Amino acid sequence: TCRQVHLTTVYSKAIIAEYYNQSVSYSYFSSCSGGGRMAWKGVQMYPEDWDGVIAGDPAMWTPRLDGHQYWRNMFVNYYGAPGYVSATQFSLINQEVFRQCDADDGIVDYIITEPARCNPDYSTFSCANTTSPYFNSSTCLSDDQMEVFRTLYSDWHFSDNGELAFPTYLPG
C-alpha cells in the first residue's frame, strides 16, 4: 500500500509539472488511521517523496486492533440492553473526563495534553455516587452500565492465557 502512495506522488508530480510547466515547490502528505500507517511506511521506504508528512494515528497491529473493535462492539451496540450506554451519556462522560483532566497541564483549553497521565474517577457518574455536575438521576450510569463502561476502558486480554491482546483507549 505504501507503494501505491509513492506512485501516486510520483505521477502527480509529473502531471503537475507538465500542466504548469514547472515542478512542485513542496510536497506534503497528511493522513490518518490506515492512511497514517501508509504515511509511516512511505516515509521509511520513499523519504525523498515528501518535504513533510503527518502520519496521524497510524493504525498498527491491525489483526488485534480489528479484534479489539469487534470485542468492544459486543458491549456497546445492544440498544435497550441493561448495560447500554447512550450517545448522550458518552458525551457527558467526555465532559466529565475533561473537567477532571484538562487542567493537568496547567491550562484549561479543552485539550488533554498527556492522556496517559489522566486518571479520571469514573465513579463520579455512577448512580451510586453521582458527584459530577454533568450527571443527574436520569443521566447517571447504572451498575450494569458502569460494568460495560469499565470493560470498554480496560485492556483486552486473551481469555485462555491472560496475555494482553490490545491496550485500552486513553481517556479524553
Coordinates of C-alpha atoms in Angstrom, one line a residue:
T1 CA 0.0 0.0 0.0
C2 CA 2.9 2.4 0.6
R3 CA 4.0 1.8 -3.0
Q4 CA 0.6 3.0 -4.2
V5 CA 1.0 6.3 -2.3
H6 CA 4.6 6.5 -3.7
L7 CA 3.5 6.0 -7.3
T8 CA 0.6 8.4 -6.8
T9 CA 3.0 11.0 -5.6
V10 CA 5.5 10.4 -8.4
Y11 CA 2.7 10.5 -11.1
S12 CA 1.0 13.5 -9.5
K13 CA 4.3 15.5 -9.5
A14 CA 4.8 14.6 -13.2
I15 CA 1.3 15.7 -14.1
I16 CA 1.6 18.9 -12.2
A17 CA 5.0 19.7 -13.8
E18 CA 3.6 19.0 -17.3
Y19 CA 0.4 21.0 -16.7
Y20 CA 2.0 24.1 -15.0
N21 CA 5.3 23.8 -16.9
Q22 CA 7.2 23.7 -13.6
S23 CA 7.9 21.2 -10.8
V24 CA 6.2 21.4 -7.5
S25 CA 7.9 23.6 -4.8
Y26 CA 6.9 21.4 -1.9
S27 CA 5.2 18.1 -1.4
Y28 CA 3.3 17.1 1.7
F29 CA 1.4 14.0 2.8
S30 CA -1.1 14.0 5.6
S31 CA -3.3 11.1 6.5
C32 CA -4.8 9.2 9.4
S33 CA -5.6 5.7 10.5
G34 CA -4.9 3.3 7.6
G35 CA -3.5 6.3 5.7
G36 CA -1.4 7.2 8.7
R37 CA 0.0 3.7 8.5
M38 CA 0.8 4.2 4.8
A39 CA 2.4 7.5 5.5
W40 CA 4.6 5.9 8.3
K41 CA 5.7 3.2 5.9
G42 CA 6.0 5.5 2.9
V43 CA 8.5 7.8 4.8
Q44 CA 10.6 4.7 5.6
M45 CA 10.5 3.4 2.1
Y46 CA 10.5 6.6 0.0
P47 CA 11.7 9.6 2.2
E48 CA 12.5 11.6 -0.9
D49 CA 8.9 11.8 -2.0
W50 CA 7.7 14.5 0.5
D51 CA 9.0 17.6 2.3
G52 CA 6.8 16.9 5.2
V53 CA 4.5 14.1 6.4
I54 CA 1.8 14.0 9.1
A55 CA 1.1 10.4 9.9
G56 CA -1.8 10.8 12.2
D57 CA -2.9 8.0 14.4
P58 CA -1.4 5.2 12.3
A59 CA -3.4 2.1 12.7
M60 CA -1.0 -0.6 13.6
W61 CA -1.2 -4.2 14.7
T62 CA -4.4 -4.5 12.7
P63 CA -5.4 -8.1 13.4
R64 CA -5.6 -7.3 17.1
L65 CA -7.0 -3.8 16.5
D66 CA -9.8 -5.3 14.5
G67 CA -10.4 -7.9 17.1
H68 CA -10.5 -5.3 19.8
Q69 CA -13.0 -3.2 17.8
Y70 CA -15.3 -6.3 17.5
W71 CA -14.8 -7.2 21.2
R72 CA -15.8 -3.6 22.2
N73 CA -18.8 -3.5 19.9
M74 CA -20.2 -6.6 21.6
F75 CA -20.6 -4.5 24.7
V76 CA -21.7 -1.2 23.2
N77 CA -24.2 -1.7 20.4
Y78 CA -27.1 -3.5 22.0
Y79 CA -29.6 -0.7 22.3
G80 CA -32.0 -1.3 25.2
A81 CA -29.8 -3.9 26.9
P82 CA -29.3 -3.2 30.7
G83 CA -25.7 -2.1 30.2
Y84 CA -26.4 0.1 27.1
V85 CA -24.6 3.4 27.4
S86 CA -26.2 6.1 25.2
A87 CA -24.5 8.6 23.0
T88 CA -25.8 11.3 25.3
Q89 CA -24.1 9.6 28.3
F90 CA -20.8 9.2 26.4
S91 CA -21.0 12.9 25.6
L92 CA -21.5 13.7 29.3
I93 CA -18.7 11.2 30.3
N94 CA -16.4 13.1 27.9
Q95 CA -17.3 16.4 29.6
E96 CA -16.6 14.9 33.0
V97 CA -13.2 13.5 31.9
F98 CA -12.2 16.9 30.6
R99 CA -13.4 18.5 33.8
Q100 CA -11.1 16.2 35.8
C101 CA -8.1 16.2 33.5
D102 CA -8.0 19.2 31.3
A103 CA -6.1 21.4 33.8
D104 CA -3.4 18.8 34.4
D105 CA -1.0 20.7 32.2
G106 CA -1.8 24.0 33.9
I107 CA -4.0 25.3 31.1
V108 CA -7.8 24.8 30.7
D109 CA -8.1 24.6 26.9
Y110 CA -10.2 21.5 26.3
I111 CA -7.1 19.6 25.4
I112 CA -5.8 16.7 27.5
T113 CA -2.1 17.1 26.7
E114 CA -1.0 13.8 28.2
P115 CA -3.9 11.4 28.2
A116 CA -1.7 8.6 29.7
R117 CA -1.4 10.8 32.9
C118 CA -5.2 11.3 33.0
N119 CA -6.7 9.0 35.7
P120 CA -10.4 10.1 35.9
D121 CA -12.6 9.0 38.8
Y122 CA -15.3 7.2 36.8
S123 CA -17.4 6.7 39.9
T124 CA -18.4 10.4 39.7
F125 CA -21.0 9.5 37.0
S126 CA -22.3 6.3 38.7
C127 CA -25.8 6.4 40.0
A128 CA -24.4 5.0 43.2
N129 CA -22.1 8.0 43.7
T130 CA -23.0 10.8 41.3
T131 CA -20.9 13.8 42.1
S132 CA -20.3 15.2 38.6
P133 CA -22.0 18.4 37.7
Y134 CA -22.9 16.9 34.3
F135 CA -24.9 13.9 35.6
N136 CA -28.2 13.6 37.4
S137 CA -30.6 10.8 38.4
S138 CA -31.8 10.4 34.8
T139 CA -28.4 10.5 33.1
C140 CA -26.1 8.7 35.6
L141 CA -24.8 5.2 34.8
S142 CA -26.5 2.2 36.5
D143 CA -24.4 -0.6 37.9
D144 CA -24.8 -2.6 34.6
Q145 CA -23.8 0.5 32.5
M146 CA -20.8 1.1 34.8
E147 CA -19.7 -2.5 34.2
V148 CA -19.9 -2.1 30.4
F149 CA -18.1 1.3 30.6
R150 CA -15.3 -0.1 32.7
T151 CA -15.0 -3.1 30.4
L152 CA -14.7 -0.7 27.4
Y153 CA -12.0 1.3 29.1
S154 CA -9.8 -1.6 30.2
D155 CA -7.2 -3.6 28.3
W156 CA -8.4 -6.5 26.3
H157 CA -6.7 -9.8 27.3
F158 CA -7.0 -13.3 25.8
S159 CA -9.3 -15.3 28.0
D160 CA -7.2 -18.5 27.7
N161 CA -3.9 -17.2 28.9
G162 CA -4.4 -13.6 30.1
E163 CA -1.9 -12.2 27.5
L164 CA -2.5 -8.6 26.5
A165 CA -4.4 -8.7 23.2
F166 CA -4.8 -4.9 22.8
P167 CA -4.4 -2.0 25.1
T168 CA -7.3 0.2 26.1
Y169 CA -8.1 3.6 24.7
L170 CA -6.8 6.5 26.7
P171 CA -9.4 8.9 28.4
G172 CA -10.4 12.0 26.5

